[in-house]
XYZ file of C-alpha atoms in Angstrom:
360
model
C 117.707 14.647 -49.840
C 114.441 16.995 -50.119
C 112.820 14.951 -47.806
C 115.741 15.235 -45.810
C 116.227 18.735 -45.847
C 111.781 18.882 -45.188
C 111.976 16.883 -42.089
C 115.163 18.003 -41.084
C 113.617 21.884 -41.068
C 110.336 20.305 -39.674
C 112.378 19.336 -36.746
C 114.268 22.305 -36.553
C 111.104 24.501 -36.197
C 109.960 21.712 -34.071
C 113.151 22.766 -31.329
C 112.723 26.872 -32.780
C 108.894 26.382 -31.634
C 109.550 24.201 -27.964
C 112.776 26.548 -27.405
C 110.152 29.404 -27.668
C 108.600 27.275 -25.517
C 110.445 27.304 -23.115
C 111.528 30.467 -23.592
C 108.148 31.639 -22.755
C 107.073 29.940 -19.786
C 110.794 31.127 -18.041
C 110.001 34.081 -18.865
C 105.924 33.458 -17.178
C 108.064 32.070 -14.488
C 110.015 34.505 -13.517
C 106.815 37.061 -14.537
C 105.542 35.083 -11.886
C 108.321 35.369 -8.785
C 108.663 39.129 -9.476
C 105.384 39.754 -9.785
C 105.231 37.351 -5.713
C 107.453 39.537 -5.229
C 106.938 42.910 -5.404
C 103.099 41.329 -3.601
C 105.139 40.696 -0.214
C 106.607 43.605 -0.366
C 103.788 45.231 -0.755
C 101.803 43.356 2.305
C 105.217 43.613 4.654
C 105.093 47.297 3.620
C 101.883 47.467 3.879
C 101.803 44.996 6.981
C 104.529 47.798 8.962
C 102.186 50.833 7.890
C 99.865 49.258 9.553
C 101.407 48.430 12.333
C 102.380 51.668 12.557
C 99.025 52.891 12.726
C 98.188 50.963 15.314
C 101.213 51.913 17.820
C 100.849 55.673 17.437
C 97.322 54.837 18.013
C 97.873 53.516 20.633
C 100.453 55.950 21.999
C 98.012 58.755 21.645
C 95.327 56.331 23.664
C 97.073 56.684 26.664
C 98.296 59.862 26.756
C 95.275 60.468 26.465
C 94.238 58.235 29.112
C 97.859 59.534 31.469
C 95.358 63.294 30.554
C 92.033 61.831 32.169
C 94.397 60.327 35.213
C 95.791 63.282 36.545
C 93.101 65.669 35.686
C 91.226 63.295 37.638
C 93.501 62.880 40.130
C 94.362 66.579 40.508
C 90.597 67.231 41.037
C 90.273 64.476 43.331
C 93.394 66.218 45.814
C 91.537 69.761 45.078
C 88.136 67.982 46.973
C 90.895 66.697 49.671
C 92.516 69.667 50.490
C 89.071 71.340 49.796
C 88.062 69.023 53.074
C 90.858 68.850 54.786
C 90.505 73.304 55.179
C 87.291 72.892 55.773
C 88.287 70.942 58.639
C 91.019 72.641 59.715
C 88.454 75.742 60.132
C 86.019 74.431 61.697
C 88.702 72.363 63.795
C 90.083 75.914 64.418
C 86.524 77.641 64.604
C 85.988 75.137 67.828
C 88.895 75.426 69.614
C 88.349 79.433 69.695
C 85.181 78.635 71.324
C 86.524 76.613 73.588
C 89.669 79.200 75.051
C 86.328 82.088 74.146
C 84.227 79.925 76.758
C 86.952 79.354 79.567
C 88.956 81.897 78.856
C 85.271 84.304 79.660
C 84.690 81.281 82.500
C 87.956 81.597 84.353
C 86.867 85.503 84.246
C 83.556 84.627 85.555
C 85.791 82.412 88.628
C 88.376 85.020 88.971
C 86.033 87.747 89.503
C 84.586 85.987 92.294
C 87.729 85.007 93.613
C 88.717 88.380 94.410
C 89.750 89.255 97.376
C 89.387 92.836 98.409
C 91.609 94.351 101.603
C 89.361 96.334 103.884
C 91.602 99.076 104.699
C 92.817 99.372 100.485
C 92.272 98.954 97.525
C 94.533 95.321 96.831
C 92.452 92.934 95.819
C 94.471 89.555 95.137
C 92.348 86.045 94.270
C 94.741 83.725 96.786
C 94.437 84.729 100.813
C 97.211 83.665 101.846
C 98.525 86.592 99.909
C 95.623 88.474 101.197
C 96.043 87.812 104.858
C 100.552 88.537 104.022
C 100.012 92.571 103.073
C 97.192 92.557 105.868
C 100.680 92.102 108.407
C 102.651 93.071 106.317
C 100.810 96.825 105.878
C 98.188 97.139 107.865
C 100.370 95.729 111.405
C 101.731 98.562 113.310
C 104.047 96.246 115.094
C 107.402 96.745 113.518
C 110.785 93.823 114.087
C 114.133 95.787 114.878
C 117.524 93.220 115.226
C 119.307 93.970 118.594
C 122.366 93.541 116.842
C 122.049 95.100 113.800
C 120.720 98.761 113.079
C 120.097 98.551 109.488
C 116.923 95.202 109.243
C 113.563 96.292 110.190
C 110.961 93.858 108.907
C 106.575 93.920 110.398
C 107.111 89.956 109.210
C 108.035 88.445 113.202
C 108.789 84.786 110.621
C 111.095 86.152 108.709
C 112.469 88.545 111.467
C 113.233 85.388 113.460
C 114.732 84.103 110.113
C 117.274 86.819 109.690
C 118.523 86.702 113.449
C 119.196 83.461 113.321
C 121.037 83.088 109.408
C 123.014 86.472 110.571
C 123.931 85.940 114.248
C 124.424 82.833 114.201
C 127.499 81.041 115.568
C 129.433 78.876 112.625
C 130.947 76.708 115.022
C 128.665 76.606 118.326
C 124.774 76.997 118.391
C 125.241 80.601 120.166
C 122.614 82.892 118.293
C 123.160 87.421 118.879
C 125.988 89.896 118.937
C 128.426 87.180 116.951
C 131.514 90.041 117.214
C 131.603 90.495 120.867
C 131.386 86.747 120.833
C 134.188 85.610 118.656
C 136.838 88.155 120.959
C 135.779 86.191 123.982
C 135.422 82.363 122.881
C 137.918 80.505 120.894
C 137.461 77.903 118.998
C 140.119 75.285 118.391
C 141.774 74.629 121.741
C 139.333 71.389 122.701
C 141.234 68.756 121.868
C 140.622 64.752 122.570
C 143.819 63.215 123.769
C 142.506 59.793 122.238
C 142.486 60.492 119.028
C 144.162 64.422 119.338
C 141.319 65.861 116.578
C 140.928 69.204 118.200
C 136.745 71.138 118.212
C 135.154 74.274 117.588
C 133.876 74.428 120.750
C 132.950 72.416 123.690
C 129.445 70.944 123.036
C 130.771 69.059 119.900
C 133.596 68.259 121.826
C 131.378 66.730 124.465
C 129.317 64.512 121.616
C 133.308 63.395 120.312
C 134.116 62.228 123.576
C 130.752 60.332 124.015
C 131.023 58.641 120.644
C 134.843 57.619 121.269
C 134.000 55.644 125.197
C 131.946 53.139 123.226
C 132.878 50.716 121.017
C 132.331 51.592 117.166
C 130.602 48.185 116.935
C 127.894 49.292 118.727
C 127.360 52.325 117.570
C 124.901 51.877 114.026
C 121.868 48.768 112.888
C 123.909 46.541 110.240
C 120.957 45.060 107.420
C 123.504 42.473 105.310
C 122.930 40.459 102.194
C 124.340 38.441 99.585
C 126.192 36.757 102.370
C 127.295 39.394 104.025
C 128.766 40.964 100.607
C 126.005 43.871 100.994
C 125.514 45.900 103.993
C 123.678 48.612 105.076
C 125.035 50.266 109.143
C 122.395 52.229 110.011
C 122.695 55.406 112.288
C 119.163 57.028 114.295
C 120.864 58.361 117.055
C 120.793 61.944 117.153
C 119.987 64.173 119.336
C 120.540 67.810 119.045
C 121.094 67.534 114.802
C 120.606 71.199 113.846
C 123.058 71.902 111.250
C 123.621 68.623 109.016
C 127.729 69.610 107.608
C 128.184 70.031 111.226
C 126.485 66.570 112.252
C 128.043 63.932 109.901
C 131.453 65.608 109.722
C 132.065 65.803 114.020
C 129.741 63.850 115.145
C 130.135 60.902 112.718
C 133.593 60.827 111.323
C 135.230 58.894 113.034
C 133.017 55.371 113.134
C 132.397 56.149 109.984
C 136.198 55.932 109.621
C 136.047 52.865 111.707
C 133.508 51.079 110.119
C 134.705 51.808 106.542
C 139.217 50.486 107.255
C 137.011 47.679 109.231
C 134.923 46.649 106.662
C 138.460 47.236 104.284
C 140.549 44.929 105.518
C 137.262 42.741 105.972
C 136.249 41.869 102.640
C 139.999 42.991 101.533
C 138.368 46.188 99.207
C 134.838 47.817 99.427
C 133.033 49.642 97.881
C 130.684 52.724 99.697
C 129.056 55.193 99.758
C 126.602 57.430 102.098
C 123.092 58.435 101.770
C 121.055 60.816 104.282
C 117.767 61.067 104.902
C 116.762 64.680 106.886
C 113.347 66.307 107.408
C 112.788 69.769 105.711
C 109.861 71.822 106.464
C 108.323 74.616 105.106
C 106.020 77.869 106.916
C 102.494 78.990 105.535
C 100.396 81.336 107.119
C 97.485 81.375 108.003
C 98.137 77.245 107.587
C 99.688 73.779 109.019
C 103.755 73.006 108.389
C 105.010 71.029 105.244
C 107.220 68.968 105.893
C 109.249 66.634 103.457
C 111.754 63.890 104.249
C 114.501 63.060 100.916
C 116.656 61.034 100.827
C 120.604 62.548 99.819
C 123.128 60.681 98.612
C 127.637 61.190 97.390
C 129.331 59.540 95.651
C 130.389 55.467 94.937
C 134.141 55.501 96.877
C 136.426 52.806 96.594
C 138.800 51.618 99.351
C 141.584 48.580 99.623
C 143.184 46.996 102.510
C 144.930 48.984 105.076
C 144.260 52.248 102.949
C 144.356 54.880 106.010
C 142.872 58.108 103.084
C 138.875 57.493 103.449
C 137.462 61.091 101.201
C 134.641 61.212 103.905
C 134.557 65.136 103.599
C 134.778 65.284 99.649
C 131.413 62.506 100.448
C 129.534 64.637 103.377
C 130.350 68.097 100.821
C 128.443 66.292 98.110
C 125.209 65.890 100.450
C 125.192 69.508 101.678
C 125.881 70.495 98.135
C 121.978 68.678 97.091
C 120.832 69.430 99.546
C 120.992 73.516 98.840
C 120.219 72.560 95.852
C 117.384 70.600 96.837
C 116.163 74.032 99.499
C 117.232 76.602 96.521
C 115.237 75.452 94.193
C 112.092 74.828 96.333
C 111.855 78.241 97.786
C 111.051 78.520 101.345
C 112.126 75.191 102.982
C 114.130 74.948 106.684
C 116.096 72.069 107.513
C 115.418 70.156 110.655
C 116.922 67.184 111.776
C 118.575 64.567 110.665
C 116.590 61.310 110.865
C 118.906 59.007 109.505
C 122.487 58.219 108.055
C 123.196 55.001 105.609
C 127.200 53.627 104.795
C 126.259 51.334 101.996
C 129.230 48.613 102.058
C 129.833 46.280 99.106
C 132.801 43.650 98.380
C 134.968 45.735 95.621
C 137.189 42.635 94.315
C 138.898 44.445 91.097
C 140.405 42.000 87.522
C 143.918 41.627 87.476
C 145.960 42.907 84.423
C 146.473 39.637 83.561
C 142.848 37.975 84.247
C 140.215 37.832 82.043
C 136.285 36.507 81.770
C 135.849 33.915 79.775
C 133.138 34.162 77.635
C 130.633 30.836 75.991
């Protein structure tokens, strides 16, 4: 029994020791695990702090680099602005010098070209103005109007222009005392027996009779194109055309009416417009007259088959307005005569209401 007890005690002690050893081992393991965890946590914290520090440093570096770049950009801008200012100042100085030189040259040229009147202190650069001044101010001859006592002029051209504009009859070629002329003459008594049209004077009445006697087709030159669908009727035989309005209204109405109606009936509808070429001249004192030959056209009109109302008067008024504008803007142009009257004609086929054009 004693031995058994001893054995039991020994075994119990062994068990205790083993249990203690195991406990110690477990405690050590736990400690090691805890220490490792702590180390890892500390390492993580260190890494996080290091990263934060790195980020802060990088941000600082970026800010510094941006500041430096901005400073450099500002310096460059300032340098460029200074260069531009210097260049602009140089250009301004160069331009001012050029202007000064040009003004000095002009002054010298003007001083060289200045012409002085022999009879007074009048000075001018233009030779024409000097000649006009000499004629107007130092010519003793005075032109008086024989028909009105209010007009006087020292220039023969102005006197002639005054008489031709203010004392010329609108219905005939009479120039003189208009009051007695209008009382003694009747401008509405001439009537054509063939077409029953009235004319203001025998001059235009005789011209109309000469036109009525001839066939209208033989009074113009015909130019055709595109299988005769486009035509130009050219009238050039004018004898004494002193006024565009009288020439076009009185001499050409019958011919134009006849040709437009004939072409409209033949082509079942046309579009047409008038084109008139005239000669104008400008008188210059001491030099030759200058001549121009402008062309004036009316707007496009449409005339259908069997239509009698043809707006020729409207087209003529448009041409007259354009010519008056040209003369007024040109300041001094004088009408000479009509060179040609062209009647442009093209076939006109309007689409009906139910038709359409097929598109690809």
